[in-house]
PDB file of C-alpha atoms in Angstrom:
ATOM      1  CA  UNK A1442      10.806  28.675   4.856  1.00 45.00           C
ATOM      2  CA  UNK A1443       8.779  29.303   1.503  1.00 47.00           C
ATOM      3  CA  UNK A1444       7.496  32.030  -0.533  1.00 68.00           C
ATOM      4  CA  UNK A1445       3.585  31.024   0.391  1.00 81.00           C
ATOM      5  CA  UNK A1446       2.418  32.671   4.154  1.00 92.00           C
ATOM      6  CA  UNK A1447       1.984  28.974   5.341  1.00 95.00           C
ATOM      7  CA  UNK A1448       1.868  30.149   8.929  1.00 95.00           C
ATOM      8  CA  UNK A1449      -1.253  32.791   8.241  1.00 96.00           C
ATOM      9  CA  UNK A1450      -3.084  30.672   6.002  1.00 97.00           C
ATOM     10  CA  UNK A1451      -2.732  27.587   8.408  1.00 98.00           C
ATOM     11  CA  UNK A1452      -3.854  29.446  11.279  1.00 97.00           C
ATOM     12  CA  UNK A1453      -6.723  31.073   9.312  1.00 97.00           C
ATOM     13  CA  UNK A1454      -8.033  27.314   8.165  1.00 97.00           C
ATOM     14  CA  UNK A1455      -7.813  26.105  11.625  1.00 98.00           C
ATOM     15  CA  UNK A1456      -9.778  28.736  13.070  1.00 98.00           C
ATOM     16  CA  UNK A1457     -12.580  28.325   9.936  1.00 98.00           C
ATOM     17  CA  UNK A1458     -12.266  24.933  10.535  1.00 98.00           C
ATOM     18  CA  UNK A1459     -13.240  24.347  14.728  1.00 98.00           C
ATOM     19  CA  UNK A1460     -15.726  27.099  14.192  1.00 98.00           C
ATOM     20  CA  UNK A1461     -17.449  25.011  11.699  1.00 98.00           C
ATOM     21  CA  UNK A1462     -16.973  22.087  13.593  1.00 97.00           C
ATOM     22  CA  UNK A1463     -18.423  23.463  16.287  1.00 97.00           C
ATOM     23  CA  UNK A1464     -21.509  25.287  14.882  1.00 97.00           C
ATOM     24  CA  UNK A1465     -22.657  22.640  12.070  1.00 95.00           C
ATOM     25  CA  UNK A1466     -20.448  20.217  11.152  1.00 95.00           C
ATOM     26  CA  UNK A1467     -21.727  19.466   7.855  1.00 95.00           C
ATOM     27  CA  UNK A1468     -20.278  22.442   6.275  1.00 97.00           C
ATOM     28  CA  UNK A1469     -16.877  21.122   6.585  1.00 97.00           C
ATOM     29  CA  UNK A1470     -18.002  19.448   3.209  1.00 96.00           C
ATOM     30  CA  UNK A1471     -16.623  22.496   1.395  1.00 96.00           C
ATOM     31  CA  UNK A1472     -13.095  21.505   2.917  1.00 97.00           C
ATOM     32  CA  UNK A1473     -12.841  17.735   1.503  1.00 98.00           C
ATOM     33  CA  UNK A1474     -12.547  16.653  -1.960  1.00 97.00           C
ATOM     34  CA  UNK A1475     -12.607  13.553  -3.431  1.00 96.00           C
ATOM     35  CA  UNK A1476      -9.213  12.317  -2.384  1.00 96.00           C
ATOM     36  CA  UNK A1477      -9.048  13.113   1.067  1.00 98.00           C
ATOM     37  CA  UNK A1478      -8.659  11.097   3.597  1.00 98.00           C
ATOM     38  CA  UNK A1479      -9.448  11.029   7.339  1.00 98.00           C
ATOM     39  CA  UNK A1480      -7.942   9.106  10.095  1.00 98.00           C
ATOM     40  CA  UNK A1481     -10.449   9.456  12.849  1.00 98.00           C
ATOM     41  CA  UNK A1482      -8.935   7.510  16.077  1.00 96.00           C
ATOM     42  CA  UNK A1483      -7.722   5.288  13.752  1.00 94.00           C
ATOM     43  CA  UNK A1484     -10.973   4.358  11.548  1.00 96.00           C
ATOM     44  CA  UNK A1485     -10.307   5.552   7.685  1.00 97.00           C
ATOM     45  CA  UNK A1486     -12.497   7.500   5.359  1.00 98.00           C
ATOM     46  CA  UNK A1487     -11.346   8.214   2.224  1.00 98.00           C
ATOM     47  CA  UNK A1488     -13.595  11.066   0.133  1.00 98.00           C
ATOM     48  CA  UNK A1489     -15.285  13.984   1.114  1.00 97.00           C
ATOM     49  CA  UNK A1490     -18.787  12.122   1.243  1.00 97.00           C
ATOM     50  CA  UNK A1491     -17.258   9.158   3.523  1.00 98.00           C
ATOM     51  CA  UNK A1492     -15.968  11.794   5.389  1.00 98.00           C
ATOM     52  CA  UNK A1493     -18.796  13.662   6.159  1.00 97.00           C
ATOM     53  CA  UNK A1494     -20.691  10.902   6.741  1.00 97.00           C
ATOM     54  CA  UNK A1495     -17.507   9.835   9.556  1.00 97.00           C
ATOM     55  CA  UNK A1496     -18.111  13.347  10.785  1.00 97.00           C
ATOM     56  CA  UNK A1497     -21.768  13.974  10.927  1.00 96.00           C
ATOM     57  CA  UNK A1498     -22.741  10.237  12.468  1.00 96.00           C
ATOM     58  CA  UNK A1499     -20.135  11.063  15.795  1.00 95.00           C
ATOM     59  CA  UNK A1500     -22.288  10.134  19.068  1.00 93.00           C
ATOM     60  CA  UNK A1501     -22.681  13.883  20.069  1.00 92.00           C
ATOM     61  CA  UNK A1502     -24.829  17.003  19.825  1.00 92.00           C
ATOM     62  CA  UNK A1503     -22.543  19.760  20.739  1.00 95.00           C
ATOM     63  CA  UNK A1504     -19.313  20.154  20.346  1.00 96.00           C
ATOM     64  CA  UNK A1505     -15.956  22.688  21.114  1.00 96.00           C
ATOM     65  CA  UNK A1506     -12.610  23.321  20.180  1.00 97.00           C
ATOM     66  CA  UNK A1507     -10.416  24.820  21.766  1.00 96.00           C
ATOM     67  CA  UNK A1508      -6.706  25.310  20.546  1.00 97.00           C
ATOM     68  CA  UNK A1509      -3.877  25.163  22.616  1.00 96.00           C
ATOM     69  CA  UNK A1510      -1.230  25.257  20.067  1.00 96.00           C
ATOM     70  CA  UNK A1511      -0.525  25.184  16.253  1.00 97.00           C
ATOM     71  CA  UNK A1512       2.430  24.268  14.259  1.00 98.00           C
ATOM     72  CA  UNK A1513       3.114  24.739  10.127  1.00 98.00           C
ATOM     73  CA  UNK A1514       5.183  24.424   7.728  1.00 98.00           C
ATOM     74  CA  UNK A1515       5.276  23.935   3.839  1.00 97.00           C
ATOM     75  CA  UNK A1516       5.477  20.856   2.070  1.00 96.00           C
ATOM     76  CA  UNK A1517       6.952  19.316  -1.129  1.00 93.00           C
ATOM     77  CA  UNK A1518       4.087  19.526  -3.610  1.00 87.00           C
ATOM     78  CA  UNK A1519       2.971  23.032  -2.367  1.00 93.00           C
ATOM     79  CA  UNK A1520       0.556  22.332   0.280  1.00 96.00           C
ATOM     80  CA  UNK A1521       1.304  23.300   4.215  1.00 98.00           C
ATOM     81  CA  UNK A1522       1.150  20.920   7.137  1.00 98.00           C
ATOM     82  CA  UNK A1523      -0.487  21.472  10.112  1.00 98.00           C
ATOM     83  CA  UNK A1524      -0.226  20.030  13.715  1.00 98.00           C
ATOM     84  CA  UNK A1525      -2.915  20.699  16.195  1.00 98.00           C
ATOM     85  CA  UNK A1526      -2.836  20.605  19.978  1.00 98.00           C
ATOM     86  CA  UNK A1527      -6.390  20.717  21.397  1.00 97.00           C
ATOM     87  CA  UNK A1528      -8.763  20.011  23.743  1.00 97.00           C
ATOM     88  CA  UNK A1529     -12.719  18.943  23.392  1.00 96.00           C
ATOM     89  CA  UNK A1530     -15.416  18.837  25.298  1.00 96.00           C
ATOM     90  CA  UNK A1531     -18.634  17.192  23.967  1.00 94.00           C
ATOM     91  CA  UNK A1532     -22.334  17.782  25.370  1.00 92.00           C
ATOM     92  CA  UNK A1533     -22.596  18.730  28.563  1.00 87.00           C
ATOM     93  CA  UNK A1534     -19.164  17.242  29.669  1.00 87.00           C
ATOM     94  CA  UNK A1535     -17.492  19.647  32.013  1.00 86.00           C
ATOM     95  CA  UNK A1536     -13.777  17.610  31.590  1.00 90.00           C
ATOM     96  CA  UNK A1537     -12.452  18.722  28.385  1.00 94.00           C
ATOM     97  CA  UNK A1538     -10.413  15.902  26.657  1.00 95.00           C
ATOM     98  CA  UNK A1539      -6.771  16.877  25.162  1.00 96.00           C
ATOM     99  CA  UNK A1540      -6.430  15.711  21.423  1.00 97.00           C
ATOM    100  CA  UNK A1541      -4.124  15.898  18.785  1.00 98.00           C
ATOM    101  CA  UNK A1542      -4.666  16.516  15.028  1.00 98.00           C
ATOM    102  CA  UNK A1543      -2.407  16.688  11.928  1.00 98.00           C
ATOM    103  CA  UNK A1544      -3.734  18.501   8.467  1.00 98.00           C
ATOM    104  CA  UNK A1545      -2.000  18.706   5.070  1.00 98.00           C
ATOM    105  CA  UNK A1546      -3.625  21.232   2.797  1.00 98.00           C
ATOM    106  CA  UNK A1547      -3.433  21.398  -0.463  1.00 97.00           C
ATOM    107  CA  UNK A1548      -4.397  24.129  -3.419  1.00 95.00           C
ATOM    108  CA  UNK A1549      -7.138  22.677  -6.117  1.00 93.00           C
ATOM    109  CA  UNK A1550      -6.970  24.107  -9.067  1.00 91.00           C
ATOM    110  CA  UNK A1551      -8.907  27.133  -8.358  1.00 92.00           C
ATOM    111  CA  UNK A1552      -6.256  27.796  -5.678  1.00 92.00           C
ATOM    112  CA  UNK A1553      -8.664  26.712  -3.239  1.00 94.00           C
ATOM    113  CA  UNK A1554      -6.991  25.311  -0.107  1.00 96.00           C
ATOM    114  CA  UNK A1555      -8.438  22.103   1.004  1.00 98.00           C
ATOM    115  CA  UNK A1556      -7.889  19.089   3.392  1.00 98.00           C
ATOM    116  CA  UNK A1557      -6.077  16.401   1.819  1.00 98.00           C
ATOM    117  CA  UNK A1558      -4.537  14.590   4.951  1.00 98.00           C
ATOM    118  CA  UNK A1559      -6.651  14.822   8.239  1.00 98.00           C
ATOM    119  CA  UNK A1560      -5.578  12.496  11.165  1.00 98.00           C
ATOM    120  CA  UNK A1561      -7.459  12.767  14.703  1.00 98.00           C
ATOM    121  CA  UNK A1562      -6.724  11.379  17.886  1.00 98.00           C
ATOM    122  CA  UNK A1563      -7.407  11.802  21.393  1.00 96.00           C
ATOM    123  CA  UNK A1564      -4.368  11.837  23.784  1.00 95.00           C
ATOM    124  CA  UNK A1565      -5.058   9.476  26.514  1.00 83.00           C
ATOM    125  CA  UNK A1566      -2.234   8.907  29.098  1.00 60.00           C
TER     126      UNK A1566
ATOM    127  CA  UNK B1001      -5.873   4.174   0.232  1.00 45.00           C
ATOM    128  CA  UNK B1002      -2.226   3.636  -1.930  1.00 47.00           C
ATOM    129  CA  UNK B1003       0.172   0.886  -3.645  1.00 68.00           C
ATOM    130  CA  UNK B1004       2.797   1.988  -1.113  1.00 81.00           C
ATOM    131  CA  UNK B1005       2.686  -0.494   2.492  1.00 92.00           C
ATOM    132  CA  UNK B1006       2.395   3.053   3.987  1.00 95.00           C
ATOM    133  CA  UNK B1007       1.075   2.055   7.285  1.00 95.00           C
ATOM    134  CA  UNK B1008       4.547  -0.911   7.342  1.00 96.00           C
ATOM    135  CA  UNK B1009       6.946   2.058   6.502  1.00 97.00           C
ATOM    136  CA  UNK B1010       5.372   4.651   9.242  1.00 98.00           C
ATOM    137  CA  UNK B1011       5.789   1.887  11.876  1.00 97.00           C
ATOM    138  CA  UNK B1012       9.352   0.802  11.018  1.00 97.00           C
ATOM    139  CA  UNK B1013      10.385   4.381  10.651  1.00 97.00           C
ATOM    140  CA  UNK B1014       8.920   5.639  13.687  1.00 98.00           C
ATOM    141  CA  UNK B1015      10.293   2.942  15.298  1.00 98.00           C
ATOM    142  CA  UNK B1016      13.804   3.477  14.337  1.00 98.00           C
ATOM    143  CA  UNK B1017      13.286   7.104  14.816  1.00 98.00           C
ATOM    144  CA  UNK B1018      12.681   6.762  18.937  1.00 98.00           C
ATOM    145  CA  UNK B1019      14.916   3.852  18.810  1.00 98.00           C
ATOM    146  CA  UNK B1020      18.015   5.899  17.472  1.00 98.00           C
ATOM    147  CA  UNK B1021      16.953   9.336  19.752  1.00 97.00           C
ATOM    148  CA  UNK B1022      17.136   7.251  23.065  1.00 97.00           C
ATOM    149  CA  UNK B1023      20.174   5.589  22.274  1.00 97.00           C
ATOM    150  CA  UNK B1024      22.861   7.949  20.577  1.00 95.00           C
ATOM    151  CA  UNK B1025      20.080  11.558  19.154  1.00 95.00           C
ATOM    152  CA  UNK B1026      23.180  12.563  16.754  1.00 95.00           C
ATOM    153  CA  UNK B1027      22.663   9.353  14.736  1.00 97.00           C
ATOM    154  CA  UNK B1028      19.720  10.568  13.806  1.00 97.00           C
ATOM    155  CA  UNK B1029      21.132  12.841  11.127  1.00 96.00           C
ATOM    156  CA  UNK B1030      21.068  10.233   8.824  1.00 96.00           C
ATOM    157  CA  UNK B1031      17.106  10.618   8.309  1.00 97.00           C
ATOM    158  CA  UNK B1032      17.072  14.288   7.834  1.00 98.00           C
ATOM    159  CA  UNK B1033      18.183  16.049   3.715  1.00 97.00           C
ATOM    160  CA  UNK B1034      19.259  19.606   3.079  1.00 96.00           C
ATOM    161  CA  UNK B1035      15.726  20.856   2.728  1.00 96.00           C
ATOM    162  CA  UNK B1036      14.154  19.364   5.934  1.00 98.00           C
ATOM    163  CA  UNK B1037      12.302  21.031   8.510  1.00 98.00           C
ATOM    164  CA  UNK B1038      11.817  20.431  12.378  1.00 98.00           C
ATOM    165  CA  UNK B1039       9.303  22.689  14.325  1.00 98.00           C
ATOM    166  CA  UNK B1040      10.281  21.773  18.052  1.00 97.00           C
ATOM    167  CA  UNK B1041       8.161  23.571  20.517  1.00 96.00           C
ATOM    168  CA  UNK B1042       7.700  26.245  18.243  1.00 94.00           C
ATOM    169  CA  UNK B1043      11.340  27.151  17.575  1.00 96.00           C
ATOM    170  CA  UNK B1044      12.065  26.231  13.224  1.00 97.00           C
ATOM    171  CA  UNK B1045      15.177  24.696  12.041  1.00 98.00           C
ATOM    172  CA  UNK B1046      15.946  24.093   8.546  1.00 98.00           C
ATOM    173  CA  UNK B1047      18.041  21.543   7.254  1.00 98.00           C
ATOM    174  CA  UNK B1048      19.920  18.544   8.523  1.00 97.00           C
ATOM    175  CA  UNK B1049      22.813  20.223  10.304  1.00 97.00           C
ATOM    176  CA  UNK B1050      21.082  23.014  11.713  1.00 98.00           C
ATOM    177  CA  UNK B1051      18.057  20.131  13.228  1.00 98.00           C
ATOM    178  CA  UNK B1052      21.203  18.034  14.318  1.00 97.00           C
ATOM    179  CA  UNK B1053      22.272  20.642  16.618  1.00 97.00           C
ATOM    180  CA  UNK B1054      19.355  21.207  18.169  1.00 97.00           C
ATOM    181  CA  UNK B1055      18.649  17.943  18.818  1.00 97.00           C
ATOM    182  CA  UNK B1056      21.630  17.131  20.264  1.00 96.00           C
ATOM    183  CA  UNK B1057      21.517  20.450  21.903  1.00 96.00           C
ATOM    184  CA  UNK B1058      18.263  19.607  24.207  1.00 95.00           C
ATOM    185  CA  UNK B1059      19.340  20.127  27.569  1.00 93.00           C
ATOM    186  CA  UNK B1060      18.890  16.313  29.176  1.00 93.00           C
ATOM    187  CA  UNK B1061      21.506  13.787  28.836  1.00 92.00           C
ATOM    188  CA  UNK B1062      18.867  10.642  28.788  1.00 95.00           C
ATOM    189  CA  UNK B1063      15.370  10.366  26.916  1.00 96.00           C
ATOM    190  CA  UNK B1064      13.107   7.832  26.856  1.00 96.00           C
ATOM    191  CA  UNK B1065      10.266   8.098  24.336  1.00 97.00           C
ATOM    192  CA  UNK B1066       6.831   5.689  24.863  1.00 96.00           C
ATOM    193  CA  UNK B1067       4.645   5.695  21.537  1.00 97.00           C
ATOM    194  CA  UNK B1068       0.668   5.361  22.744  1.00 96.00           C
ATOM    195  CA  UNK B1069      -0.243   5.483  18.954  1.00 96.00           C
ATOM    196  CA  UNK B1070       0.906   6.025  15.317  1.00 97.00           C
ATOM    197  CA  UNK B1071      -1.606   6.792  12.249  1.00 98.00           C
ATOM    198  CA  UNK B1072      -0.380   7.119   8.962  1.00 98.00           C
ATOM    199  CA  UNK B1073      -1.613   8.343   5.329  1.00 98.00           C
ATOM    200  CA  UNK B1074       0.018   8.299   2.088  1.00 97.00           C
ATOM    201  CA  UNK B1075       0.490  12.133   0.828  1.00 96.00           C
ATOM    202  CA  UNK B1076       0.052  13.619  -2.838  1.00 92.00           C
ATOM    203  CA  UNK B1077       3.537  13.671  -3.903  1.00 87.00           C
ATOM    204  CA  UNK B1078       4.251   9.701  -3.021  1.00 93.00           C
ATOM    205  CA  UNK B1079       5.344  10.464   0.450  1.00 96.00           C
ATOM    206  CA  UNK B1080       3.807   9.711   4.098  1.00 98.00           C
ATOM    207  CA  UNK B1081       2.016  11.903   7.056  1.00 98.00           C
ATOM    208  CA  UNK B1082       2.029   9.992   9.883  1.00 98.00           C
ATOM    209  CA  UNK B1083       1.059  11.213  13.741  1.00 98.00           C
ATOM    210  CA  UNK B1084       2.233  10.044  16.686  1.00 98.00           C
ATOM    211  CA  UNK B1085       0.865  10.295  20.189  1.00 98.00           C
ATOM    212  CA  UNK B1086       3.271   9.462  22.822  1.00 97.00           C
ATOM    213  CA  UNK B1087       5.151   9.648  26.459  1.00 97.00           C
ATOM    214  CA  UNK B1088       8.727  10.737  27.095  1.00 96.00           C
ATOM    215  CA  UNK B1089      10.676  10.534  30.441  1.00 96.00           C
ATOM    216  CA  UNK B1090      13.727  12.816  30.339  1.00 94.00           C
ATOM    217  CA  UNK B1091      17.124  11.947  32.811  1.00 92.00           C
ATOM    218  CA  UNK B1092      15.894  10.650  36.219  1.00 87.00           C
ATOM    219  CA  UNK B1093      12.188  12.288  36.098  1.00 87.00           C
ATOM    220  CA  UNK B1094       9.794   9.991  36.882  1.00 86.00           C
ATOM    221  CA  UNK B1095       6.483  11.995  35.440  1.00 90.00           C
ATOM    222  CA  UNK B1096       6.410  11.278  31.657  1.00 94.00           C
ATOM    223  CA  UNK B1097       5.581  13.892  29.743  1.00 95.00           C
ATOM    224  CA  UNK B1098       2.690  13.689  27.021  1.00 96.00           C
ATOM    225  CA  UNK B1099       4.213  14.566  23.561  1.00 97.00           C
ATOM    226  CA  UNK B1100       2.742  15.428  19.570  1.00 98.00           C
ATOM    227  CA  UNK B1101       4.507  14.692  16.594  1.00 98.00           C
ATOM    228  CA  UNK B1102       3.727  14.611  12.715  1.00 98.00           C
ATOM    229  CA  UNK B1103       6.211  13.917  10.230  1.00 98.00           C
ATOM    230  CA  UNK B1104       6.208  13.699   6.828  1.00 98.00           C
ATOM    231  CA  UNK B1105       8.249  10.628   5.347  1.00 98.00           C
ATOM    232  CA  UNK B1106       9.793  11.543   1.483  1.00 97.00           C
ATOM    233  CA  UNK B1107      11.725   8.985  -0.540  1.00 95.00           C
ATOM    234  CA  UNK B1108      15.354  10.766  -2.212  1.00 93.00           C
ATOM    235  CA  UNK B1109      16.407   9.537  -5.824  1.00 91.00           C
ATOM    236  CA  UNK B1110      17.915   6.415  -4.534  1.00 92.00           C
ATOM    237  CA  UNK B1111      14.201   5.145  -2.766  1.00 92.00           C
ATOM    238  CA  UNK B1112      15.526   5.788   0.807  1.00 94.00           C
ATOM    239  CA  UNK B1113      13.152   7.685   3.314  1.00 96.00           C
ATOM    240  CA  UNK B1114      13.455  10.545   5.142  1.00 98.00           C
ATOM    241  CA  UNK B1115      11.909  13.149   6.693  1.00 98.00           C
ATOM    242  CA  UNK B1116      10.897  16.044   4.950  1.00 98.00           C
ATOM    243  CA  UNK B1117       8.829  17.684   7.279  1.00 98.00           C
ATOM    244  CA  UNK B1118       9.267  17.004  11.753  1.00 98.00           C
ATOM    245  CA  UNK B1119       6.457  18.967  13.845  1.00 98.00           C
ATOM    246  CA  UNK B1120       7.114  18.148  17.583  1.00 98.00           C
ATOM    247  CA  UNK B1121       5.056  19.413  20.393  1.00 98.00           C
ATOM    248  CA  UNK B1122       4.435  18.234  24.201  1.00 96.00           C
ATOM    249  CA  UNK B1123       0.831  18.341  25.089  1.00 95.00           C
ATOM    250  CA  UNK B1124       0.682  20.943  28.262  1.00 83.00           C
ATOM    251  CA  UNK B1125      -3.285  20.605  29.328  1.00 60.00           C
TER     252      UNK B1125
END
């Protein structure tokens, strides 16, 4: 649908980004700027510093990803959007929970891709 | 996070969206341009007629959709991301299905929305 490998480079940052996630969270620092925004079941954070402090303050110690499904394609200004179908499972919780989350990434100057759009949410029936 | 009501369009669009898909799904050309994009279970269509047909060519002759939640961010270029978790009962099944979507909401020259970018995807635990 566009020149840019959306599909490859989306499925690349998702993988970076749940291994991160999963092994120390603060190092998804490097993926937020200053005008991203997070929509974490429905509480905002706007910035890559009120993000990681969203992110690094969640009531758990461990935590994994695992992917079920992952959609892309490019947007209007350049960047690629990204919809995630998950599930979680936190501690020692043997139930993993299904979630859903949406990305748009976006080149910085540098042509570094980073997170400007980031919505999570758990799917509960 | 923007001047835009973004979180006021999201909810009247999405809104209208399900509202026009479980009544008559062909209406629903009206929201889609030339250079959309719908990803539906995987399987790309690009633009407005070629999205119509495959929406209308679903095999069910009812839908209903249930939306459990809608989040929404304003996007770089002036448009909106917004995610939707949901339920959707198809003809006379009585098991919902759990569904995914993102969209991303542009305005065209003469300030009327559509959607730019349509990622659906049910959620299969």
């Amino acid at each position: 649908m566009a020149s840019i490998n959306f599909q490859g480079i989306a499925t690349e940052f998702v993988n970076h980004y749940y291994t991160t996630f999963d092994s120390d969270r603060k190092n998804l620092a490097a993926l937020y700027r200053e005008n991203s925004m997070l929509t974490f079941e429905s509480s905002q954070s706007l910035g890559a510093a009120s993000i990681l402090e969203k992110l690094t303050n969640l009531p758990f110690q461990k935590i994994k990803h695992h992917i079920s499904a992952l959609d892309a394609q490019p947007t209007p200004n350049g960047g690629i959007i990204i919809l995630v179908i998950g599930q979680l499972a936190v501690d020692d919780e043997t139930n993993p929970l299904p979630y859903s989350q949406a990305f748009q990434l976006c080149q910085d100057p540098a042509g570094q891709w980073f997170v400007f759009n980031d919505i999570f949410k758990l799917v509960i029936g």
